[in-house]
Coordinates of C-alpha atoms and ligand atoms in Angstrom, one line a residue:
X27 CA -15.7 -14.9 -13.9
X28 CA -16.6 -13.8 -10.4
X29 CA -18.0 -16.1 -7.7
X30 CA -20.8 -13.7 -6.6
X31 CA -20.9 -13.9 -2.7
X32 CA -20.4 -10.6 -0.9
X33 CA -20.7 -8.6 2.3
X34 CA -20.4 -4.7 1.8
X35 CA -21.8 -1.8 3.7
X36 CA -24.5 -0.6 1.4
X37 CA -25.2 -2.0 -2.0
X38 CA -27.1 1.0 -3.0
X39 CA -23.8 3.0 -3.3
X40 CA -22.9 1.0 -6.4
X41 CA -23.9 3.7 -9.0
X42 CA -21.6 6.2 -7.3
X43 CA -18.8 3.5 -7.0
X44 CA -19.1 2.6 -10.7
X45 CA -18.4 6.2 -11.7
X46 CA -15.4 6.4 -9.3
X47 CA -14.0 3.2 -11.0
X48 CA -14.5 4.7 -14.4
X49 CA -12.5 7.8 -13.3
X50 CA -9.6 5.7 -12.2
X51 CA -9.8 3.5 -15.3
X52 CA -9.3 6.6 -17.5
X53 CA -6.0 7.3 -15.7
X54 CA -4.5 3.9 -15.7
X55 CA -3.3 3.2 -19.3
X56 CA -0.6 0.8 -18.6
X57 CA -3.1 -1.6 -16.9
X58 CA -5.7 -0.8 -19.7
X59 CA -3.2 -2.0 -22.2
X60 CA -2.5 -5.3 -20.4
X61 CA -6.3 -5.8 -19.8
X62 CA -6.9 -5.2 -23.5
X63 CA -4.3 -8.0 -24.3
X64 CA -5.3 -10.5 -21.7
X65 CA -9.1 -10.1 -22.3
X66 CA -8.4 -11.9 -25.5
X67 CA -5.9 -14.5 -24.4
X68 CA -7.4 -15.1 -21.0
X69 CA -4.1 -16.5 -19.3
X70 CA -5.9 -16.9 -16.0
X71 CA -8.8 -19.0 -17.2
X72 CA -9.1 -21.8 -14.6
X73 CA -7.3 -20.1 -11.9
X74 CA -8.7 -18.8 -8.5
X75 CA -7.1 -15.7 -6.9
X76 CA -7.8 -14.4 -3.5
X77 CA -6.8 -10.8 -2.9
X78 CA -6.5 -8.8 0.3
X79 CA -5.7 -5.4 -0.6
X80 CA -7.2 -1.8 0.0
X81 CA -10.7 -1.6 -1.7
X82 CA -10.3 1.5 -3.7
X83 CA -11.3 2.6 -7.1
X84 CA -7.8 1.6 -8.3
X85 CA -8.0 -1.8 -6.8
X86 CA -11.4 -2.2 -8.6
X87 CA -9.6 -1.6 -11.9
X88 CA -7.1 -4.3 -11.0
X89 CA -10.0 -6.7 -10.0
X90 CA -11.7 -6.1 -13.2
X91 CA -8.4 -6.8 -15.1
X92 CA -8.0 -10.1 -13.4
X93 CA -11.5 -11.1 -14.2
X94 CA -11.3 -10.1 -17.9
X95 CA -8.0 -12.1 -18.0
X96 CA -10.2 -15.2 -17.1
X97 CA -9.4 -15.3 -13.2
X98 CA -12.0 -16.3 -10.6
X99 CA -11.6 -13.6 -7.9
X100 CA -12.4 -13.2 -4.3
X101 CA -11.4 -10.1 -2.4
X102 CA -11.1 -8.5 1.0
X103 CA -9.6 -5.1 2.2
X104 CA -6.3 -5.1 3.9
X105 CA -7.1 -2.3 6.4
X106 CA -10.2 -1.8 8.6
X107 CA -10.4 1.9 7.6
X108 CA -9.4 1.9 3.9
X109 CA -12.4 0.4 2.2
X110 CA -14.2 2.8 -0.1
X111 CA -17.8 1.6 0.4
X112 CA -19.1 2.8 -2.9
X113 CA -16.5 1.1 -4.7
X114 CA -17.0 -2.2 -2.8
X115 CA -20.9 -1.9 -3.6
X116 CA -20.1 -1.4 -7.3
X117 CA -17.9 -4.6 -7.4
X118 CA -20.5 -6.6 -5.5
X119 CA -23.2 -5.3 -7.9
X120 CA -20.9 -6.6 -10.9
X121 CA -20.8 -10.0 -9.2
X122 CA -17.5 -9.8 -7.7
X123 CA -17.0 -11.9 -4.3
X124 CA -16.0 -9.1 -2.0
X125 CA -16.0 -8.9 1.7
X126 CA -15.0 -5.3 2.9
X127 CA -16.5 -2.3 4.4
X128 CA -15.2 0.8 6.1
X129 CA -14.9 0.8 9.9
X130 CA -14.8 -3.1 10.4
X131 CA -13.3 -4.3 13.6
X132 CA -10.4 -6.8 13.9
X133 CA -12.8 -9.9 14.2
X134 CA -14.7 -8.8 11.1
X135 CA -11.4 -8.1 9.2
X136 CA -10.2 -11.8 9.7
X137 CA -13.8 -13.0 8.9
X138 CA -13.6 -11.3 5.6
X139 CA -10.1 -12.9 4.9
X140 CA -11.5 -16.3 5.8
X141 CA -14.4 -15.8 3.3
X142 CA -12.0 -15.2 0.4
X143 CA -10.4 -18.5 1.2
X144 CA -13.7 -20.4 1.1
X145 CA -13.2 -21.1 -2.7
X146 CA -9.7 -22.6 -2.2
X147 CA -7.7 -20.2 -4.3
X148 CA -4.4 -21.2 -6.0
X149 CA -3.1 -17.7 -6.0
X150 CA -2.9 -15.1 -3.2
X151 CA -2.4 -11.3 -3.6
X152 CA -1.5 -9.4 -0.4
X153 CA -0.8 -5.9 0.9
X154 CA 0.6 -6.4 4.3
X155 CA 0.8 -10.3 4.3
X156 CA -2.3 -10.9 6.4
X157 CA -3.8 -13.2 3.8
X158 CA -0.7 -15.3 3.4
X159 CA -0.3 -15.3 7.2
X160 CA -3.8 -16.5 7.7
X161 CA -3.4 -19.2 5.1
X162 CA -0.1 -20.4 6.9
X163 CA -1.8 -20.0 10.5
X164 CA -5.2 -21.4 9.9
X165 CA -5.7 -23.0 6.6
X166 CA -2.5 -25.1 6.1
X167 CA -4.7 -27.5 4.1
X168 CA -4.9 -25.1 1.2
X169 CA -1.1 -24.8 0.8
X170 CA -0.6 -27.9 -1.4
X171 CA -2.9 -26.4 -4.1
X172 CA -1.4 -22.9 -3.8
X173 CA 1.0 -22.0 -6.8
X174 CA 2.2 -18.8 -5.2
X175 CA 1.5 -15.2 -3.9
X176 CA 2.4 -11.6 -4.4
X177 CA 3.0 -8.9 -2.0
X178 CA 2.5 -5.3 -2.5
X179 CA 4.1 -3.3 0.4
X180 CA 7.3 -2.8 2.2
X181 CA 6.0 -3.9 5.5
X182 CA 4.6 -7.1 4.0
X183 CA 7.7 -8.0 2.1
X184 CA 9.6 -7.5 5.3
X185 CA 7.4 -9.9 7.1
X186 CA 7.7 -12.5 4.4
X187 CA 11.5 -12.3 4.4
X188 CA 11.4 -13.0 8.1
X189 CA 9.0 -15.9 7.6
X190 CA 11.3 -17.2 4.8
X191 CA 14.5 -16.8 7.0
X192 CA 12.8 -18.9 9.7
X193 CA 11.7 -21.6 7.1
X194 CA 8.1 -20.7 7.8
X195 CA 7.0 -19.6 4.3
X196 CA 5.5 -22.6 2.5
X197 CA 5.0 -21.2 -0.9
X198 CA 6.8 -18.8 -3.3
X199 CA 5.9 -15.1 -3.3
X200 CA 6.8 -12.3 -5.6
X201 CA 7.9 -8.9 -3.9
X202 CA 6.0 -6.5 -6.1
X203 CA 7.1 -3.7 -3.7
X204 CA 10.7 -4.3 -4.8
X205 CA 10.1 -3.4 -8.5
X206 CA 11.6 0.0 -9.3
X207 CA 8.3 1.0 -11.1
X208 CA 6.6 0.3 -7.8
X209 CA 8.7 1.5 -4.9
X210 CA 10.5 4.5 -6.7
X211 CA 7.0 5.9 -7.7
X212 CA 4.2 4.4 -5.6
X213 CA 6.2 4.8 -2.3
X214 CA 7.7 8.2 -3.0
X215 CA 5.1 10.2 -5.0
X216 CA 2.1 8.1 -4.2
X217 CA 2.6 8.1 -0.3
X218 CA 4.0 11.6 -0.5
X219 CA 0.9 13.2 -2.1
X220 CA -1.8 11.0 -0.6
X221 CA -0.5 11.5 3.1
X222 CA -0.6 15.1 2.6
X223 CA -4.0 14.8 1.0
X224 CA -5.3 12.7 4.1
X225 CA -3.8 15.4 6.5
X226 CA -5.5 18.2 4.7
X227 CA -8.9 16.5 4.3
X228 CA -8.9 15.6 8.0
X229 CA -7.7 19.1 9.3
X230 CA -7.8 21.6 6.5
X231 CA -4.7 23.3 8.1
X232 CA -2.1 25.4 6.4
X233 CA 1.1 23.6 5.9
X234 CA 3.3 26.5 5.1
X235 CA 5.3 27.7 8.1
X236 CA 4.4 24.5 10.1
X237 CA 7.1 22.4 11.8
X238 CA 6.4 19.1 10.0
X239 CA 8.1 16.1 11.6
X240 CA 8.4 12.9 9.6
X241 CA 9.6 9.7 11.3
X242 CA 11.4 7.3 9.0
X243 CA 13.2 8.7 6.0
X244 CA 12.9 5.8 3.6
X245 CA 11.1 5.9 0.2
X246 CA 7.7 6.7 1.8
X247 CA 9.0 9.1 4.5
X248 CA 11.2 11.1 2.1
X249 CA 8.2 11.4 -0.3
X250 CA 6.1 12.9 2.5
X251 CA 8.8 15.2 3.7
X252 CA 9.8 16.5 0.3
X253 CA 6.3 17.3 -0.6
X254 CA 5.6 19.0 2.6
X255 CA 8.8 21.1 2.1
X256 CA 7.5 22.0 -1.3
X257 CA 4.3 23.4 0.3
X258 CA 6.4 25.6 2.6
X259 CA 6.6 23.5 5.8
X260 CA 9.7 23.4 8.0
X261 CA 10.4 19.8 7.7
X262 CA 12.2 17.7 10.4
X263 CA 13.2 14.0 9.9
X264 CA 13.7 11.5 12.7
X265 CA 15.7 8.4 11.9
X266 CA 17.4 5.4 13.4
X267 CA 19.6 4.7 10.4
X268 CA 22.7 6.9 9.8
X269 CA 22.5 6.8 6.1
X270 CA 18.9 7.8 5.9
X271 CA 19.5 10.7 8.5
X272 CA 22.4 11.8 6.4
X273 CA 20.3 11.8 3.2
X274 CA 17.6 13.7 5.0
X275 CA 20.0 16.4 6.1
X276 CA 21.6 16.7 2.6
X277 CA 18.0 17.0 1.1
X278 CA 17.5 20.1 3.3
X279 CA 15.6 18.6 6.3
X280 CA 16.5 19.2 9.8
X281 CA 17.4 16.0 11.7
X282 CA 16.6 15.3 15.3
X283 CA 15.7 12.7 17.8
X284 CA 12.0 12.2 18.3
X285 CA 12.5 13.3 21.9
X286 CA 13.5 16.8 20.6
X287 CA 11.3 16.9 17.6
X288 CA 8.2 16.1 19.8
X289 CA 8.7 19.6 21.6
X290 CA 8.7 21.6 18.5
X291 CA 6.5 19.8 15.9
X292 CA 3.1 21.1 14.7
X293 CA 2.4 18.0 12.4
X294 CA 3.7 14.5 12.9
X295 CA 3.7 11.8 10.4
X296 CA 5.2 8.2 11.2
X297 CA 6.5 6.2 8.2
X298 CA 8.9 3.7 9.6
X299 CA 7.2 0.2 9.7
X300 CA 8.1 -0.2 13.3
X301 CA 6.1 0.1 16.6
X302 CA 6.2 2.8 19.3
X303 CA 7.8 5.5 17.3
X304 CA 5.5 8.1 19.2
X305 CA 4.8 7.2 22.7
X306 CA 3.5 8.6 26.0
X307 CA 6.5 10.9 26.8
X308 CA 6.4 12.3 23.4
X309 CA 2.7 13.2 23.6
X310 CA 3.3 14.7 27.1
X311 CA 5.9 17.2 25.6
X312 CA 4.0 18.2 22.5
X313 CA 2.7 21.7 21.8
X314 CA -0.9 22.7 22.1
X315 CA -2.7 21.7 18.9
X316 CA -0.2 19.3 17.6
X317 CA -1.5 16.9 14.9
X318 CA -0.3 13.3 14.7
X319 CA -0.8 10.7 12.1
X320 CA 0.6 7.5 10.6
X321 CA 1.2 6.4 7.0
X322 CA 2.9 3.2 7.7
X323 CA 1.0 -0.1 7.0
X324 CA 0.0 -1.1 10.7
X325 CA -1.3 1.1 13.3
X326 CA 1.4 0.2 15.8
X327 CA 3.7 3.4 15.3
X328 CA 1.7 5.7 17.5
X329 CA 1.1 4.1 20.8
X330 CA -2.4 5.0 21.6
X331 CA -2.6 2.9 24.5
X332 CA 0.0 5.2 26.3
X333 CA -1.9 8.2 25.0
X334 CA -5.2 7.0 26.7
X335 CA -3.3 6.7 29.9
X336 CA -2.4 10.5 29.9
X337 CA -5.7 11.6 28.5
X338 CA -8.4 13.4 30.5
X339 CA -11.0 13.4 27.7
X340 CA -11.5 13.0 24.0
X341 CA -14.0 13.8 21.2
X342 CA -14.3 13.6 17.5
X343 CA -13.9 17.1 16.4
X344 CA -13.9 16.5 12.6
X345 CA -14.2 13.3 10.5
X346 CA -10.9 11.4 11.1
X347 CA -9.7 13.9 13.7
X348 CA -9.9 12.9 17.3
X349 CA -9.2 15.6 19.9
X350 CA -7.4 14.4 23.0
X351 CA -7.3 16.6 26.1
X352 CA -4.4 15.5 28.1
X353 CA -4.1 15.6 31.9
X354 CA -1.4 18.3 31.3
X355 CA -4.1 20.5 30.0
X356 CA -3.0 20.5 26.4
X357 CA -5.0 19.3 23.5
X358 CA -3.4 17.2 20.6
X359 CA -5.1 15.6 17.5
X360 CA -4.9 12.1 16.2
X361 CA -5.9 11.5 12.7
X362 CA -7.6 8.3 11.4
X363 CA -7.1 6.5 14.7
X364 CA -3.4 6.1 13.9
X365 CA -4.1 3.9 10.9
X366 CA -2.9 4.8 7.4
X367 CA -4.0 8.4 7.1
X368 CA -3.7 8.5 3.3
X369 CA -6.2 5.7 2.8
X370 CA -8.5 6.3 5.7
X371 CA -8.8 10.1 5.4
X372 CA -8.2 10.3 1.6
X373 CA -8.5 8.0 -1.2
X374 CA -4.9 6.5 -1.2
X375 CA -2.5 7.1 -3.9
X376 CA -3.5 8.6 -7.2
X377 CA -4.6 6.4 -10.0
X378 CA -1.6 7.4 -12.2
X379 CA 0.8 5.9 -9.8
X380 CA -1.2 2.7 -9.0
X381 CA -1.3 2.1 -12.7
X382 CA 2.4 0.9 -12.4
X383 CA 2.0 -0.8 -9.1
X384 CA -0.8 -2.8 -10.3
X385 CA 0.7 -3.6 -13.7
X386 CA 3.5 -5.2 -11.6
X387 CA 0.8 -7.1 -9.6
X388 CA -0.6 -8.5 -12.7
X389 CA 2.8 -9.4 -14.2
X390 CA 3.8 -11.2 -11.0
X391 CA 0.8 -13.1 -10.8
X392 CA 1.1 -14.1 -14.5
X393 CA 4.6 -15.3 -13.9
X394 CA 3.3 -17.7 -11.2
X395 CA 0.6 -19.0 -13.6
X396 CA 3.0 -19.3 -16.6
X397 CA 5.4 -21.4 -14.4
X398 CA 2.5 -23.5 -13.1
X399 CA 1.5 -24.2 -16.8
X400 CA 5.0 -25.7 -17.5
X401 CA 4.3 -28.2 -14.6
X402 CA 6.8 -26.4 -12.4
X403 CA 6.8 -24.1 -9.4
X404 CA 8.9 -21.3 -8.2
X405 CA 11.2 -22.3 -5.3
X406 CA 10.2 -21.4 -1.7
X407 CA 11.2 -17.9 -0.9
X408 CA 10.6 -14.2 -1.7
X409 CA 11.3 -13.5 -5.5
X410 CA 11.6 -10.5 -7.8
X411 CA 10.6 -10.0 -11.4
X412 CA 13.4 -9.4 -13.9
X413 CA 14.6 -5.9 -14.5
X414 CA 13.2 -5.9 -18.1
X415 CA 9.8 -6.0 -16.9
X416 CA 10.4 -2.8 -14.9
X417 CA 11.9 -1.2 -18.1
X418 CA 8.8 -2.4 -20.2
X419 CA 6.3 -0.9 -17.6
X420 CA 8.2 2.4 -17.5
X421 CA 8.4 2.4 -21.2
X422 CA 4.7 1.9 -21.8
X423 CA 4.1 4.6 -19.0
X424 CA 6.3 7.1 -20.9
X425 CA 4.6 6.3 -24.1
X426 CA 1.1 7.0 -22.8
X427 CA 2.4 10.2 -21.3
X428 CA 3.5 11.2 -24.7
X429 CA 7.2 11.2 -24.0
X430 CA 9.9 9.9 -26.1
X431 CA 13.5 8.8 -24.9
X432 CA 16.8 8.1 -26.7
X433 CA 18.2 4.7 -27.6
X434 CA 21.8 3.8 -27.2
X435 CA 23.7 3.5 -30.5
X436 CA 25.5 0.4 -31.6
X437 CA 28.9 2.2 -30.9
X438 CA 27.6 3.2 -27.4
X439 CA 26.6 -0.5 -26.6
X440 CA 30.1 -1.7 -27.6
X441 CA 31.7 0.9 -25.5
X442 CA 29.6 -0.1 -22.5
X443 CA 30.7 -3.7 -22.9
X444 CA 34.3 -2.9 -23.4
X445 CA 36.1 -2.9 -20.0
X446 CA 39.5 -1.9 -21.6
X447 CA 38.3 1.5 -22.6
X448 CA 39.8 4.1 -20.1
X449 CA 41.3 7.6 -20.2
Ligands
ADE528 N1 -2.2 1.8 -1.5 C1 -2.0 3.1 -1.5 N2 -2.8 3.8 -2.3 C2 -3.7 2.8 -2.8 C3 -4.7 2.8 -3.7 N3 -5.2 3.9 -4.2 N4 -5.4 1.8 -4.0 C4 -4.9 0.5 -3.5 N5 -3.9 0.4 -2.7 C5 -3.2 1.7 -2.4

């Protein structure tokens, strides 16, 4: 059941959005299997869930799944530029309480989050932890009724762990990001492909032969760098962590400091989760025509304030592509205002990969509800679902892909358990 209040850009886009959602639905078989099951058993009946996560066609499939499973849902986007207005319109037309539109400002962003809390949810679902943070900061009165929350992304989990360390986290949260079927797939292949998709839609440039600099060689950054390499780019990784830098060099990328990479790069992508990765002195040393974008959750990685100070003039030369003419005479290009390029200039990760990420979201929310039904609560802190749940999701995914794998024989299991067996 949905509660039916909404604010979206243009409700007349609903028909187009509905078709987009159908397209995603046809490519999310794991979530479809869970939806078919829970449509009958309705495990979320009587529970209210507030979500703050990119409003995309894939998210719409997740929202429909929660509603079919009996939940009352209220939703906002988790980034000012990532909402797909046609999808938001389709959800609003179906009666979903949704507050999201593309291009909102920061005040509107938090207004939307506030509205999703009006119905006093017992469950929260985040991508970046802005909803949880708002609850803790502004709506502490809601906390006693909140059973728990779930968090989708690396940056959000990091933020929550810091909150937990300082004793500031007041309800239990599942780190969906930490599931293997999330971060080994969504972060690597999802971010890898959708980031290139965003760059190409915004610029239409050839990647082959370009010096392609990726800052941060974690799951997301390595996904981007390896896909760019596959398309013929000369890839460079900039890192602060020795092990990650070592991995990058052994995987065939050049490793350099950003100060050096800035001078040779044609395309720059930040994927670090920290601020000030590309700052004024880097912009000043860049080549004519350099393209810069971010695929980390927050827009703090590229310091646009410092860029403004060394800029003579600017104009929007293409959608999601801002041309800055610097005081040094060179022109450089910032994509999607330094916000998530994959969701702002493209459609985010492909449905096939979100299928597993969102199956984990559903399982994690269900774990909270199941515990609540026993009269208990998870302890305060950041939790992870058991490994078997990962294997189950991966197993279903493989089956839907028509793939079969082997099983250990009894003898192999015995061998595995026997520590005395050696040479
Ligand atoms: N994060 C990255 N890609 C996404 C998508 N397609 N939908 C929702 N969240 C996302």
